[in-house]
Short mmCIF file of C-alpha atoms in Angstrom, two decimals:
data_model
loop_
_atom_site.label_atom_id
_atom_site.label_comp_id
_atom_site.label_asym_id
_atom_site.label_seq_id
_atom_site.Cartn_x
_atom_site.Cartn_y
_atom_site.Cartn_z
CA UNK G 1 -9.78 3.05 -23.94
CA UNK G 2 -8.34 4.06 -27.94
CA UNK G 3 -12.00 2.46 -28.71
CA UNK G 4 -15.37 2.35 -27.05
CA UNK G 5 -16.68 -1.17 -26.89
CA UNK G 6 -20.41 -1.75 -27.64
CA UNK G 7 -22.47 -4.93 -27.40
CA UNK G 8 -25.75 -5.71 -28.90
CA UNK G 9 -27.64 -4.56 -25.68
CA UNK G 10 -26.11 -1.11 -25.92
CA UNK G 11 -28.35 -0.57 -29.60
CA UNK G 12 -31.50 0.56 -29.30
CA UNK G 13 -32.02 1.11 -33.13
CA UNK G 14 -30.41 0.00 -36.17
CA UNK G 15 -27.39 2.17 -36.07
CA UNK G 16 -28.17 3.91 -32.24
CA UNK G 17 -26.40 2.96 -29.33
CA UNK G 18 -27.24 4.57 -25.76
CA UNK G 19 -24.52 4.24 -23.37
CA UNK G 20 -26.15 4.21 -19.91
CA UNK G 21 -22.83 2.29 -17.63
CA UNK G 22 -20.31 4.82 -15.71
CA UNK G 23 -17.13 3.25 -17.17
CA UNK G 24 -17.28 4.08 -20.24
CA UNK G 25 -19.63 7.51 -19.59
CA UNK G 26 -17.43 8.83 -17.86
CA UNK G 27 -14.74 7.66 -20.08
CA UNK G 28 -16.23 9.24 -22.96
CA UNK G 29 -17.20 12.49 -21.06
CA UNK G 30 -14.14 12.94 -18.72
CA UNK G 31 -10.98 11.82 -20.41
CA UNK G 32 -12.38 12.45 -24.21
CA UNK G 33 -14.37 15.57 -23.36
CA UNK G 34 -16.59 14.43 -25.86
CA UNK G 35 -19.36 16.39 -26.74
CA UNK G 36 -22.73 16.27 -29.09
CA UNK G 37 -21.36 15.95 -32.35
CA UNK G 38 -17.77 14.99 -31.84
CA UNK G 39 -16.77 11.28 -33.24
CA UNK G 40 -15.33 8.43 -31.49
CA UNK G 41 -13.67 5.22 -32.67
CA UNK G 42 -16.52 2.43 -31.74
CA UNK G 43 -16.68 -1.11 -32.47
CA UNK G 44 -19.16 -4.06 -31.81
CA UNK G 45 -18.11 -7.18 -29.79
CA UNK G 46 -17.27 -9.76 -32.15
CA UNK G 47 -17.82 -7.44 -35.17
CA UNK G 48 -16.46 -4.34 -36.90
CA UNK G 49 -14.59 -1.19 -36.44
CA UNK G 50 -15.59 1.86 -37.18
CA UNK G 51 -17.04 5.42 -35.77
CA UNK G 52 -19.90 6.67 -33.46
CA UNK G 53 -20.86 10.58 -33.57
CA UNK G 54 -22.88 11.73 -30.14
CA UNK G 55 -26.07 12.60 -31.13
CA UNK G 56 -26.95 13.27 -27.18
CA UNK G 57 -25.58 13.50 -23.96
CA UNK G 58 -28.17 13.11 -21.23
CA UNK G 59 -29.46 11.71 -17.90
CA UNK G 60 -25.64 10.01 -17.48
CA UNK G 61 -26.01 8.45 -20.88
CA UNK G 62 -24.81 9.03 -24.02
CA UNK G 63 -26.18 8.22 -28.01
CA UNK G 64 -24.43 7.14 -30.53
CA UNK G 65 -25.03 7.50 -34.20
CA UNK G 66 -22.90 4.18 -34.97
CA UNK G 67 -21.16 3.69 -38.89
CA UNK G 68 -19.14 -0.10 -38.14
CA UNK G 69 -17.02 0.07 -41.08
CA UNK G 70 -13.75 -1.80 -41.22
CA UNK G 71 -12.75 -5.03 -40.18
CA UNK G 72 -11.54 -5.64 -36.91
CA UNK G 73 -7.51 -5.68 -36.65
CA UNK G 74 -5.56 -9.00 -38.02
CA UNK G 75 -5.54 -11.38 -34.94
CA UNK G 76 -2.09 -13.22 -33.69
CA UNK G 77 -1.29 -16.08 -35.56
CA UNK G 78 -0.69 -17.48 -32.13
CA UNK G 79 -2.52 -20.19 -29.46
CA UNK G 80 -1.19 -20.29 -26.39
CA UNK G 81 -1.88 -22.58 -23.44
CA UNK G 82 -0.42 -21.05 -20.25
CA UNK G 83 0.21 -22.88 -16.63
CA UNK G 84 -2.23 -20.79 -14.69
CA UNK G 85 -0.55 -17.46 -12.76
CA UNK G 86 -1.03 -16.15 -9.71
CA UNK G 87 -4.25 -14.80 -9.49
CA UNK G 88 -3.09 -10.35 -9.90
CA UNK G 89 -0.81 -11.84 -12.58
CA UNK G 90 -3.82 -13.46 -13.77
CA UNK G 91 -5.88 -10.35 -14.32
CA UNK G 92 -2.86 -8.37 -16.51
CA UNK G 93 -1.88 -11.39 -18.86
CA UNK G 94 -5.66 -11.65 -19.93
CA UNK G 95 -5.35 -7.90 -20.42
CA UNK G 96 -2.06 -8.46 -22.77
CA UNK G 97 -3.09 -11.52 -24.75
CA UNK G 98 -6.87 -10.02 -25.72
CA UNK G 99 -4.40 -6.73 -26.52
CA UNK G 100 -1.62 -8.72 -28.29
CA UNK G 101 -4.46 -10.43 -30.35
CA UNK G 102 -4.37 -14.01 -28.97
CA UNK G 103 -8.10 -15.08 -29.42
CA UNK G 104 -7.53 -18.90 -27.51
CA UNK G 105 -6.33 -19.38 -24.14
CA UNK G 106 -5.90 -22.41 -22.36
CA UNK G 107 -5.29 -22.33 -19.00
CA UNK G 108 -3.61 -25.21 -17.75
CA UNK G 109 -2.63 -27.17 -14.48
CA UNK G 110 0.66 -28.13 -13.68
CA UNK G 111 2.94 -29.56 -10.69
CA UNK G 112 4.05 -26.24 -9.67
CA UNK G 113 0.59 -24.50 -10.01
CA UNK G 114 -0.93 -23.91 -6.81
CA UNK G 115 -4.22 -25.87 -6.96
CA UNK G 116 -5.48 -22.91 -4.67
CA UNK G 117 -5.19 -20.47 -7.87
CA UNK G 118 -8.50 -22.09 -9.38
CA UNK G 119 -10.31 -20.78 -6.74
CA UNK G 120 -10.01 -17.18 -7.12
CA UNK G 121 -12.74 -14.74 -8.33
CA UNK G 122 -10.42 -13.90 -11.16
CA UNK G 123 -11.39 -17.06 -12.62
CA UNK G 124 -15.36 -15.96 -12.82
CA UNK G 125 -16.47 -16.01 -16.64
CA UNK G 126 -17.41 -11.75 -15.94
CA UNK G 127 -14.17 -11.09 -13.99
CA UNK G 128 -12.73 -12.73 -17.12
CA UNK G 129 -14.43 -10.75 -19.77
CA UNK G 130 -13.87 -7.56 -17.93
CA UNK G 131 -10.10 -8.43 -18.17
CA UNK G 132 -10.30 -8.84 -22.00
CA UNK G 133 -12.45 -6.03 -23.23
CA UNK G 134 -9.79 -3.62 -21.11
CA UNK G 135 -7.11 -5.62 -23.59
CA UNK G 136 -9.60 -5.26 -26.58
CA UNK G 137 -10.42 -1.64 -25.76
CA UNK G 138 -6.67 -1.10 -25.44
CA UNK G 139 -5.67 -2.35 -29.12
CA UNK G 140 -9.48 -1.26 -31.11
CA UNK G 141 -10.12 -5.24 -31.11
CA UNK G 142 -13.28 -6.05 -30.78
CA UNK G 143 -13.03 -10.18 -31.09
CA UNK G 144 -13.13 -11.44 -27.73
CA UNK G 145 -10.94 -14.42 -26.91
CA UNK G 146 -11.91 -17.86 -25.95
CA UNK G 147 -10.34 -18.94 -22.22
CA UNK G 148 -10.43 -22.24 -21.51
CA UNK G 149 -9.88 -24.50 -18.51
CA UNK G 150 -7.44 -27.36 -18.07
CA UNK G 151 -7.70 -28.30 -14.29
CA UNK G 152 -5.80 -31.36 -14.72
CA UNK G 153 -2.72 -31.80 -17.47
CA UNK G 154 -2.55 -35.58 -17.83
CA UNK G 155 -6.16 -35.80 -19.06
CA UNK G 156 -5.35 -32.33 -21.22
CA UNK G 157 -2.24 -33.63 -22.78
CA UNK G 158 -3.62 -36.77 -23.35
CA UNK G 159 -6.74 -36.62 -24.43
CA UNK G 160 -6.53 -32.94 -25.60
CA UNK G 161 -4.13 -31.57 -26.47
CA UNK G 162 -3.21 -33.19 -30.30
CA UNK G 163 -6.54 -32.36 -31.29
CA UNK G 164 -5.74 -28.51 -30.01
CA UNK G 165 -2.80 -28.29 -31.92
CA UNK G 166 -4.28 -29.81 -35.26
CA UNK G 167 -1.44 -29.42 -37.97
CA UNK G 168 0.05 -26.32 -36.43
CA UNK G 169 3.38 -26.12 -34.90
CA UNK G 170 3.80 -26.58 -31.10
CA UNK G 171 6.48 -24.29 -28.93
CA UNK G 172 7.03 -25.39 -25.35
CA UNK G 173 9.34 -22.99 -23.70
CA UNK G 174 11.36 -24.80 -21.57
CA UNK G 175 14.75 -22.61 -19.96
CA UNK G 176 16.89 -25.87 -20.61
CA UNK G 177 15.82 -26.12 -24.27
CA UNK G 178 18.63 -26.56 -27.04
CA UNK G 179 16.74 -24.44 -29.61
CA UNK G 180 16.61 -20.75 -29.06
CA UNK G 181 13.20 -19.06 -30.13
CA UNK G 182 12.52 -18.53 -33.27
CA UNK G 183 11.48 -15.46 -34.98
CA UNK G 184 8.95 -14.83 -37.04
CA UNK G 185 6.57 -17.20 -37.39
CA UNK G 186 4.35 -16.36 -39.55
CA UNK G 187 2.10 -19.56 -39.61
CA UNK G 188 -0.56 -20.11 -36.98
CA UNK G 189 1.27 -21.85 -34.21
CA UNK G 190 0.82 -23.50 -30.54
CA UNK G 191 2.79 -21.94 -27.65
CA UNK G 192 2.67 -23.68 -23.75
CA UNK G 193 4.23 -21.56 -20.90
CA UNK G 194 5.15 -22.74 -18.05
CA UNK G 195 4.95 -21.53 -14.47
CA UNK G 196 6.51 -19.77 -12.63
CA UNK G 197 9.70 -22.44 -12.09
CA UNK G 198 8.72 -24.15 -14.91
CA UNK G 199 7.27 -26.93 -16.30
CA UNK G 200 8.69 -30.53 -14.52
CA UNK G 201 10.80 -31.96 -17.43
CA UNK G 202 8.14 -35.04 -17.24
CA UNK G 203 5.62 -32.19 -17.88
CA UNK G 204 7.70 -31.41 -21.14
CA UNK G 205 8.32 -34.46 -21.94
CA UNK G 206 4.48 -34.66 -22.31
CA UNK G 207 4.58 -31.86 -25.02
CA UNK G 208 7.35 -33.05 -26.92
CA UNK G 209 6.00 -36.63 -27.20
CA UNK G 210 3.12 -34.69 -28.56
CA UNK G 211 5.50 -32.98 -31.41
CA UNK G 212 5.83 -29.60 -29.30
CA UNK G 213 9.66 -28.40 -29.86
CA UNK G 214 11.18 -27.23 -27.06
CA UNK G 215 12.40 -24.02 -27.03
CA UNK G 216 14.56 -22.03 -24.83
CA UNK G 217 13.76 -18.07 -23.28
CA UNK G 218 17.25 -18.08 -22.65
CA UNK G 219 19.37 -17.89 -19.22
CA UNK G 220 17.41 -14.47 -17.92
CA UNK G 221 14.34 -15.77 -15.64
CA UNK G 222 11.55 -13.64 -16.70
CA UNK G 223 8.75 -13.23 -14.95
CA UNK G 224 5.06 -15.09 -16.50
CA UNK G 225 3.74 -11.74 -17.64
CA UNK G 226 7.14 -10.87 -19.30
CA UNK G 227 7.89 -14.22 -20.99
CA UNK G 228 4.32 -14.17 -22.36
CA UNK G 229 4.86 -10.82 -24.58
CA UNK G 230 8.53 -11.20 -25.30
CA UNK G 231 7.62 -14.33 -26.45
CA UNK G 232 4.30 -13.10 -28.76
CA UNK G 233 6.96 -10.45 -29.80
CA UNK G 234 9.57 -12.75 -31.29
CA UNK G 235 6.43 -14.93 -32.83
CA UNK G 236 3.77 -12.77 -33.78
CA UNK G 237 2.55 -11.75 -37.26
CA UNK G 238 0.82 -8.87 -36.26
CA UNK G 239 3.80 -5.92 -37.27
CA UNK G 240 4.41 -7.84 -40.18
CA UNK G 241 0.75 -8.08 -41.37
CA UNK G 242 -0.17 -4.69 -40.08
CA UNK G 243 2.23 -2.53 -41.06
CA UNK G 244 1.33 -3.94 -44.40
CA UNK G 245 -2.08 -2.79 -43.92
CA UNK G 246 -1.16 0.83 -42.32
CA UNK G 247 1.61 1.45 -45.22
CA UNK G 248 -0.62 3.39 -46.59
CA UNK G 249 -2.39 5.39 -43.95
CA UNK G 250 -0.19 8.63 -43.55
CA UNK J 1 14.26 -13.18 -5.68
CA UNK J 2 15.92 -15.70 -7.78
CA UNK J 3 19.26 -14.68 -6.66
CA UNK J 4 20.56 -12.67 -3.53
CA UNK J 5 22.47 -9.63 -4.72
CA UNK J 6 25.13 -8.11 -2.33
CA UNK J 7 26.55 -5.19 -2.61
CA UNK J 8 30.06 -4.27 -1.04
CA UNK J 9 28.27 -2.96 2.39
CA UNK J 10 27.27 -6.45 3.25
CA UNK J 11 30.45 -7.56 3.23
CA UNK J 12 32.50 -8.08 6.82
CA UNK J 13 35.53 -10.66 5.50
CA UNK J 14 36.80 -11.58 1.98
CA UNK J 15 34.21 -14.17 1.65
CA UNK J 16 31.89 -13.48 4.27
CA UNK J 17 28.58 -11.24 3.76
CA UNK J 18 26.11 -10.29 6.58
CA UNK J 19 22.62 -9.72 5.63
CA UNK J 20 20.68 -7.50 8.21
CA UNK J 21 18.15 -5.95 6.10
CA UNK J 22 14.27 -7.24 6.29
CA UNK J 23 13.64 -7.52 2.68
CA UNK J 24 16.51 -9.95 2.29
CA UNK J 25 16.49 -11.80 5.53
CA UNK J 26 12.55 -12.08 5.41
CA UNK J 27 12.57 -13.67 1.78
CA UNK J 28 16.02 -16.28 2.65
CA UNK J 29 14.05 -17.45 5.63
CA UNK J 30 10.22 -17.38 4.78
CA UNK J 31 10.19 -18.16 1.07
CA UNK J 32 13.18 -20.06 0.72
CA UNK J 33 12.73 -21.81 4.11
CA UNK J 34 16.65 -22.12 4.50
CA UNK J 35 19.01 -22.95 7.41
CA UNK J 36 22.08 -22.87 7.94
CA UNK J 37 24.15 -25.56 5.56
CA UNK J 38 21.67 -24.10 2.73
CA UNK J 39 23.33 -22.90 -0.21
CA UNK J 40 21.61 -19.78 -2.22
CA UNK J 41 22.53 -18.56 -6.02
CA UNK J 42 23.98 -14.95 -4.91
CA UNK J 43 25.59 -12.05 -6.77
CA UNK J 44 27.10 -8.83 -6.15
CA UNK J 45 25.89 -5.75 -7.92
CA UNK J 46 27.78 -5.14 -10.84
CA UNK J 47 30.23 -8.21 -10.31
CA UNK J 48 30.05 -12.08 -10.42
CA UNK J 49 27.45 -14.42 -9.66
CA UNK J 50 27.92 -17.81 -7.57
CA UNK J 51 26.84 -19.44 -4.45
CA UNK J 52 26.57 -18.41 -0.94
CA UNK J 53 26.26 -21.03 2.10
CA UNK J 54 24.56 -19.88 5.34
CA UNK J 55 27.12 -19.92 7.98
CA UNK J 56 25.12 -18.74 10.62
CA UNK J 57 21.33 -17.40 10.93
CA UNK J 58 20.96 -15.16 14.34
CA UNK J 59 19.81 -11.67 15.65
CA UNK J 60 17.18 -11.56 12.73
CA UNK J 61 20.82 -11.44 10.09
CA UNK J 62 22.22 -14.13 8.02
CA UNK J 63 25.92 -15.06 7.35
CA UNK J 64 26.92 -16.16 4.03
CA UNK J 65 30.17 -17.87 2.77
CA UNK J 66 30.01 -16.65 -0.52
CA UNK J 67 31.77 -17.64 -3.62
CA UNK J 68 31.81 -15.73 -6.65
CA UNK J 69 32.76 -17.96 -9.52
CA UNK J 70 30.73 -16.83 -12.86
CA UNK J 71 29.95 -13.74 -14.95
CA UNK J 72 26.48 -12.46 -14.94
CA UNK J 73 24.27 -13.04 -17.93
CA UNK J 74 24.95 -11.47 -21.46
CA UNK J 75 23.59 -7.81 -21.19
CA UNK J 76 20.64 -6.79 -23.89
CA UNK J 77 21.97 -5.72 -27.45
CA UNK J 78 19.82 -2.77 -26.93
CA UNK J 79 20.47 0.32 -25.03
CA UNK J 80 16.73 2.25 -24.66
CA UNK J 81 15.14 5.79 -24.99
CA UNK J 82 11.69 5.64 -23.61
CA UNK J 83 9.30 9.46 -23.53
CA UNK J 84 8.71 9.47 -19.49
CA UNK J 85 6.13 6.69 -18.71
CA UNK J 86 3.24 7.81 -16.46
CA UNK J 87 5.02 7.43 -12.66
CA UNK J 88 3.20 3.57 -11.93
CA UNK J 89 3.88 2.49 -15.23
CA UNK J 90 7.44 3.78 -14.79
CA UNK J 91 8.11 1.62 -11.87
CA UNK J 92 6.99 -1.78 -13.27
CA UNK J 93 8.99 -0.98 -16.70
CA UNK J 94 12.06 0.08 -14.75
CA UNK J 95 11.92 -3.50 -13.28
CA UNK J 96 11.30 -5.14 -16.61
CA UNK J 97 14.02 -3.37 -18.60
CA UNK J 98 16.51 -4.48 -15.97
CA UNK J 99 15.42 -8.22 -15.97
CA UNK J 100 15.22 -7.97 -19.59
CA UNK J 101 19.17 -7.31 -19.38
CA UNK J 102 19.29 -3.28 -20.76
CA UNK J 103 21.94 -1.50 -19.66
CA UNK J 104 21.33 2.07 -20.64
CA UNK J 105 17.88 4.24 -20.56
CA UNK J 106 17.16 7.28 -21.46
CA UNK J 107 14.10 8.43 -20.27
CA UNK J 108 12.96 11.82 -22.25
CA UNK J 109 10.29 14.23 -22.23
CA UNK J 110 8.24 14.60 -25.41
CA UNK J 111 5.21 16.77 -26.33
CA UNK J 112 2.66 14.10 -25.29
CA UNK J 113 4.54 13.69 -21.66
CA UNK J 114 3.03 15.22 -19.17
CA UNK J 115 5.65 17.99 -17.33
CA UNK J 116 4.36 16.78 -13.93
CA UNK J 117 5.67 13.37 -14.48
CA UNK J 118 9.19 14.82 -14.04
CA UNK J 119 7.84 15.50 -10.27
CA UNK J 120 7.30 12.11 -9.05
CA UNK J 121 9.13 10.45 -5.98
CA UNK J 122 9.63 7.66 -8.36
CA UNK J 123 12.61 9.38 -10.40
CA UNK J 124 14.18 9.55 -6.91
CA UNK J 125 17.93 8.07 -7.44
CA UNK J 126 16.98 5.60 -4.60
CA UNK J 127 13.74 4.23 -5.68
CA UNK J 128 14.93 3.85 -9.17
CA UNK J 129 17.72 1.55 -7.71
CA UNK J 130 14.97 -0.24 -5.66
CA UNK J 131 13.10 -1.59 -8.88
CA UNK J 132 16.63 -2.02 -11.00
CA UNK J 133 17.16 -4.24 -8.24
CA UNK J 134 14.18 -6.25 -7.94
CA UNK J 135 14.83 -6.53 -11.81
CA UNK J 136 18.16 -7.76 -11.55
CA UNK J 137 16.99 -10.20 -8.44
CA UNK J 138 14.52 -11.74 -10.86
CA UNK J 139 16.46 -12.48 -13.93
CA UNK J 140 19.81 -13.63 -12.04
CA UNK J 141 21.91 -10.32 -12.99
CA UNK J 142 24.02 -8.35 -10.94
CA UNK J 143 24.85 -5.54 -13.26
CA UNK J 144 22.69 -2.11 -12.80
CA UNK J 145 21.64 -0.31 -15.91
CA UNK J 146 22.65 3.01 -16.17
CA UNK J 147 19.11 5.78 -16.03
CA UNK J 148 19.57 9.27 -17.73
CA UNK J 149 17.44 11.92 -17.75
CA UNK J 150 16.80 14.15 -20.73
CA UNK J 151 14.41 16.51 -19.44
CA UNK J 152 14.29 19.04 -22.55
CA UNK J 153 13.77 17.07 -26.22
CA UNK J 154 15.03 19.68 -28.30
CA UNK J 155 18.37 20.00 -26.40
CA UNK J 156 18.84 16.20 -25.97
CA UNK J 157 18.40 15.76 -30.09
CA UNK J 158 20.19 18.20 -30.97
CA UNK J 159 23.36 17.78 -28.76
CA UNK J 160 23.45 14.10 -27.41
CA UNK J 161 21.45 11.98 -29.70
CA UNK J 162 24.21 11.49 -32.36
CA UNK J 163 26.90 11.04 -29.98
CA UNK J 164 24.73 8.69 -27.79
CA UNK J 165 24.08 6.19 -30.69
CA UNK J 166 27.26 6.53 -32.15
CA UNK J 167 28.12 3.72 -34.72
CA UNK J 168 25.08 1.71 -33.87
CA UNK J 169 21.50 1.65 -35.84
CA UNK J 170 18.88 3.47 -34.14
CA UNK J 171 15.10 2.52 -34.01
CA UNK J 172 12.38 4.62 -33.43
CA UNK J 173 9.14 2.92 -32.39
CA UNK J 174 6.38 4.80 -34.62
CA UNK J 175 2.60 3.95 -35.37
CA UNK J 176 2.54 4.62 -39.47
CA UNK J 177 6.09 3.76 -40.14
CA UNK J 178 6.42 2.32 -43.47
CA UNK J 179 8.87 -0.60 -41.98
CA UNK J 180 7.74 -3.56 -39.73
CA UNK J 181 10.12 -4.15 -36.87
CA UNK J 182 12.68 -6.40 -37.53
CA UNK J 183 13.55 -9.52 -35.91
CA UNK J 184 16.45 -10.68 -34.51
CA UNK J 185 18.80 -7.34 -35.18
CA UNK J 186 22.30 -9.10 -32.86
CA UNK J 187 23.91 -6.00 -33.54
CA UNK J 188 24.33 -3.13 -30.77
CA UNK J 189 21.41 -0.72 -31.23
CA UNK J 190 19.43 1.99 -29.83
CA UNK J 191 15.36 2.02 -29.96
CA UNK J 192 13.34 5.14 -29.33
CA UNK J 193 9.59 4.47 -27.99
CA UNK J 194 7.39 7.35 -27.65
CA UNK J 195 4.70 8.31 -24.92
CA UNK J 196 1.11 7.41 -24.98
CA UNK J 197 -0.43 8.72 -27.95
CA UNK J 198 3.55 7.98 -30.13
CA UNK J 199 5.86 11.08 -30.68
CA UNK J 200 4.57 13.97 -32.40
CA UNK J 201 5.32 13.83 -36.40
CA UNK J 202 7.97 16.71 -36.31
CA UNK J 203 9.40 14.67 -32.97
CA UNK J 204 9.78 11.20 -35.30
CA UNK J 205 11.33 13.83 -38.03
CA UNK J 206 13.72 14.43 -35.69
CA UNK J 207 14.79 11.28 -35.16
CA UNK J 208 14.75 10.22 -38.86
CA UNK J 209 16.94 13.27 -39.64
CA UNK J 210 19.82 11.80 -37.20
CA UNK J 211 19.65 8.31 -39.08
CA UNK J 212 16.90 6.89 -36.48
CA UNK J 213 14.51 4.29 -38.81
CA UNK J 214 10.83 4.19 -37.93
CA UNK J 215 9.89 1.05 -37.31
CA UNK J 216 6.14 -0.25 -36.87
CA UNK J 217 4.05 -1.80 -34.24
CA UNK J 218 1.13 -2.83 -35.41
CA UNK J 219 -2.30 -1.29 -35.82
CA UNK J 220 -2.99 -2.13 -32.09
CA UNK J 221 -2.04 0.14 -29.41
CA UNK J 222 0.39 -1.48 -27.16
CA UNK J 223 0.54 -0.03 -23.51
CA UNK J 224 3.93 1.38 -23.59
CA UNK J 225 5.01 -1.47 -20.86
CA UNK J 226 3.67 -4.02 -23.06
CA UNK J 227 5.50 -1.92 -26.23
CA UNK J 228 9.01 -1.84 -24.44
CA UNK J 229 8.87 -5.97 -23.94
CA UNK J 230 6.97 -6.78 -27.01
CA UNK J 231 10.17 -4.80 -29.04
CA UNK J 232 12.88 -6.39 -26.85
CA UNK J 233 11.08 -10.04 -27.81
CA UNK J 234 11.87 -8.95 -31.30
CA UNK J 235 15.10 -7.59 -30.91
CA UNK J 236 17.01 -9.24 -28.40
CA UNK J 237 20.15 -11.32 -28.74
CA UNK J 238 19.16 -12.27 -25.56
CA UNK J 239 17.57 -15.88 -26.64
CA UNK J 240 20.13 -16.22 -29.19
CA UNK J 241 22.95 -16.24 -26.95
CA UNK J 242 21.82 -17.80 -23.54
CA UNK J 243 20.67 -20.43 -25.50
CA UNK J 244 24.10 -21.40 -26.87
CA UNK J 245 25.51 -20.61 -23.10
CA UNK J 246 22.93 -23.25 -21.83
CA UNK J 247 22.78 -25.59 -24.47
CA UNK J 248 24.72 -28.10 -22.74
CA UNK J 249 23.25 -27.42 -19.73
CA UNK J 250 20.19 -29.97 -19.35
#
C-alpha cells in the first residue's frame, strides 16, 4: 500500500477523512507506524493525488487532514481484452493491469476457456474492485478500471468489437504470428490475449478480419499472467511519459 | 508442464527414459490423459528438446522412447541482479526468470533487504532447482539458469561487479533516473533491480560509478515480480528472435 485509497464515504468534512475499516488501519498503524501528525501519500478514487496528515488516532480509526494535489499518474496507452484465466490467475492479473495502468478490461470467452470460470466468486463486481484498488494502491493510482464481460466471442467480435477498437491499432498475440512485437507504442492501442493454449486460429482469424495484426510472443510459452506484463512492457507509454514527468524530481 | 524434462537419472538405455516420480507420472497420465503410442514434447535438462513415445505405462512409471532432435529455445539477452526478493515472492520470480529464458541471477543483499531473507528454506539448492524447473517445463527449455549469491553488497561491487558484466552494458533499474528504459537493447546485457523501496542513493552511485546506467520505471511502483517481467518485455531479444525461428512455422 505506497498510497492510502479513500472514497467519498471515508470524508466526513471538506478536507477530513476518518478511516474506520481494519485494512487499511492497521495498514496505516502497523506497517507505517504512523502517528498524529505524520503525513501519508492519499488519494481519492477516481480523483487526485496528494497527502493526508493524522490529525487523530482513535477508537480503531484514524483522521485525516486531506490536501489532493496532483494529478493522478499518466494511464497506459493500452486496452486490452483478455480470454478469461483461471479463476487465482484471475485475482493477480486484475491486480497487475489496475497497477500497470490499464483502465479497460474486457474479459472475453473463447474455445479453450472453461465455461466453468464465469462462475467463480472472483467474478463478483466487489471481489473485482478489491482486486484493483490492491493494483491502484500498489502504483498511487487512484482511477479505477472498467472490467467488462464478453461471455460469448462471436456476438463480441461481431457486433463489438470494431466499435471497441475505434481508430486505434489492434494486437492479437498469436505464438504462430509472422510479426514479432513491437516496441514502443506510444499511441493508444488494442491488445487481445489469448488463453492459456491460445486462441483457435478461427478465433484469430476473427481479429484479423477485424484489422487486429497478429503478433507473435515468440517460441517461449509464457504463462497468462507473464505474457500480460511482458507484453504491457514492450507496449506501454508509461516509462516513456513518466520518466519525463519525474526528470525533474531528485 | 508443456514439455517433460529428463534429466540423465531417468535414463535406463540410449533412448529409453523411465519416469517413476509422482509429479511427472501424475501430470503424463491425468492432465495429458496419454497411453501408450502417445507421443509427448520432452527435453533433457541442459540438452536437446524432441519427442518421447510411451513404450510402456506400468507399476505407477512410464517408459519413453525418446528422441532428441532440436536445440532448446534462444536463451534471454539478459543475465539478472535482483536485491533478495521477500522468500514467496522469490519463488514465483525464480520460476518466471527461468521461463522467461535468463540464464544467470544474481541475487544480492541491499540496505532495504531484510537479513532474515537470507534464512529461508527457499534459497535451499534443491528448492531453487524445483521452481527453475517448473520454469523451464512451462516455456519448453531445458537449460537451467545459473543462481549466485552475493550475500555482502559492498564486497560483491567492489570485487565481482566489473568482472561479472564484462564488455556488456549494464542497467540499473532506479525510480528518478533521468533515462526511460529502453526498448529492444539485442545486445548481451546485465540489469540491476533493487528491493522494495529501490536501492539506496549511495547503492545506485555505486552502480553508476562501474558504468551501470539508471534506467526508469515509471512513477508507479511495480511489485518487484511485476518489475523483473515488465523490464524483460522491454528488453528481450526474446520476441525478436523466436519470431524469425517460427516465422515459417504456421
Amino acid at each position: 500500500m505506497n498510497l492510502i485509497l479513500l472514497s467519498d464515504n471515508d470524508f466526513t468534512g471538506h478536507n477530513l477523512a476518518v478511516l474506520r475499516d481494519e485494512r487499511r488501519v492497521k495498514h496505516i498503524l502497523g506497517v507505517h507506524r504512523a502517528d498524529v501528525g505524520d503525513t501519508l501519500k492519499v488519494g481519492l478514487v477516481n480523483d487526485k493525488v496528494g497527502e493526508g496528515t493524522i490529525t487523530a488516532i482513535k477508537d480503531c480509526s484514524v483522521t485525516l487532514s486531506v490536501a489532493l494535489t496532483s494529478p493522478p499518474p499518466i494511464p497506459s496507452n493500452v486496452r486490452l481484452i483478455l480470454a478469461l484465466p483461471r479463476p487465482p490467475m484471475l485475482k493477480r492479473i486484475l491486480q497487475t493491469i489496475s497497477t500497470l495502468g490499464i483502465k479497460e478490461l474486457v474479459l472475453l470467452q473463447s474455445s479453450r476457456v472453461d465455461k466453468s470460470y464465469w462462475q467463480t466468486p472472483q467474478l463478483n463486481e466487489l471481489k473485482i474492485r478489491e482486486e484493483l484498488i490492491l493494483g491502484l494502491e500498489q502504483a498511487r493510482d487512484t482511477v479505477l478500471p472498467q472490467i467488462s464481460f464478453a461471455k460469448r466471442f462471436r456476438p463480441f467480435v461481431e457486433d463489438s468489437l470494431i466499435d471497441f477498437v475505434g481508430t486505434e491499432q489492434g494486437f492479437v498475440a498469436h505464438p504462430y504470428a509472422r510479426q514479432s512485437s513491437p516496441h514502443n507504442i506510444e499511441a493508444p492501442c488494442v491488445i487481445a490475449i489469448g488463453p492459456e493454449g491460445g486462441f483457435l486460429d478461427k478465433e484469430v482469424d476473427e481479429f484479423s478480419r477485424r484489422g487486429f495484426t497478429g503478433i507473435s510472443l515468440g517460441e517461449r510459452i509464457l504463462r497468462v499472467e507473464t505474457a500480460v506484463t511482458y507484453l504491457l512492457g514492450r507496449f506501454s507509454n508509461n516509462v516513456t511519459n513518466s520518466s519525463m514527468a519525474t526528470a525533474g524530481l531528485k
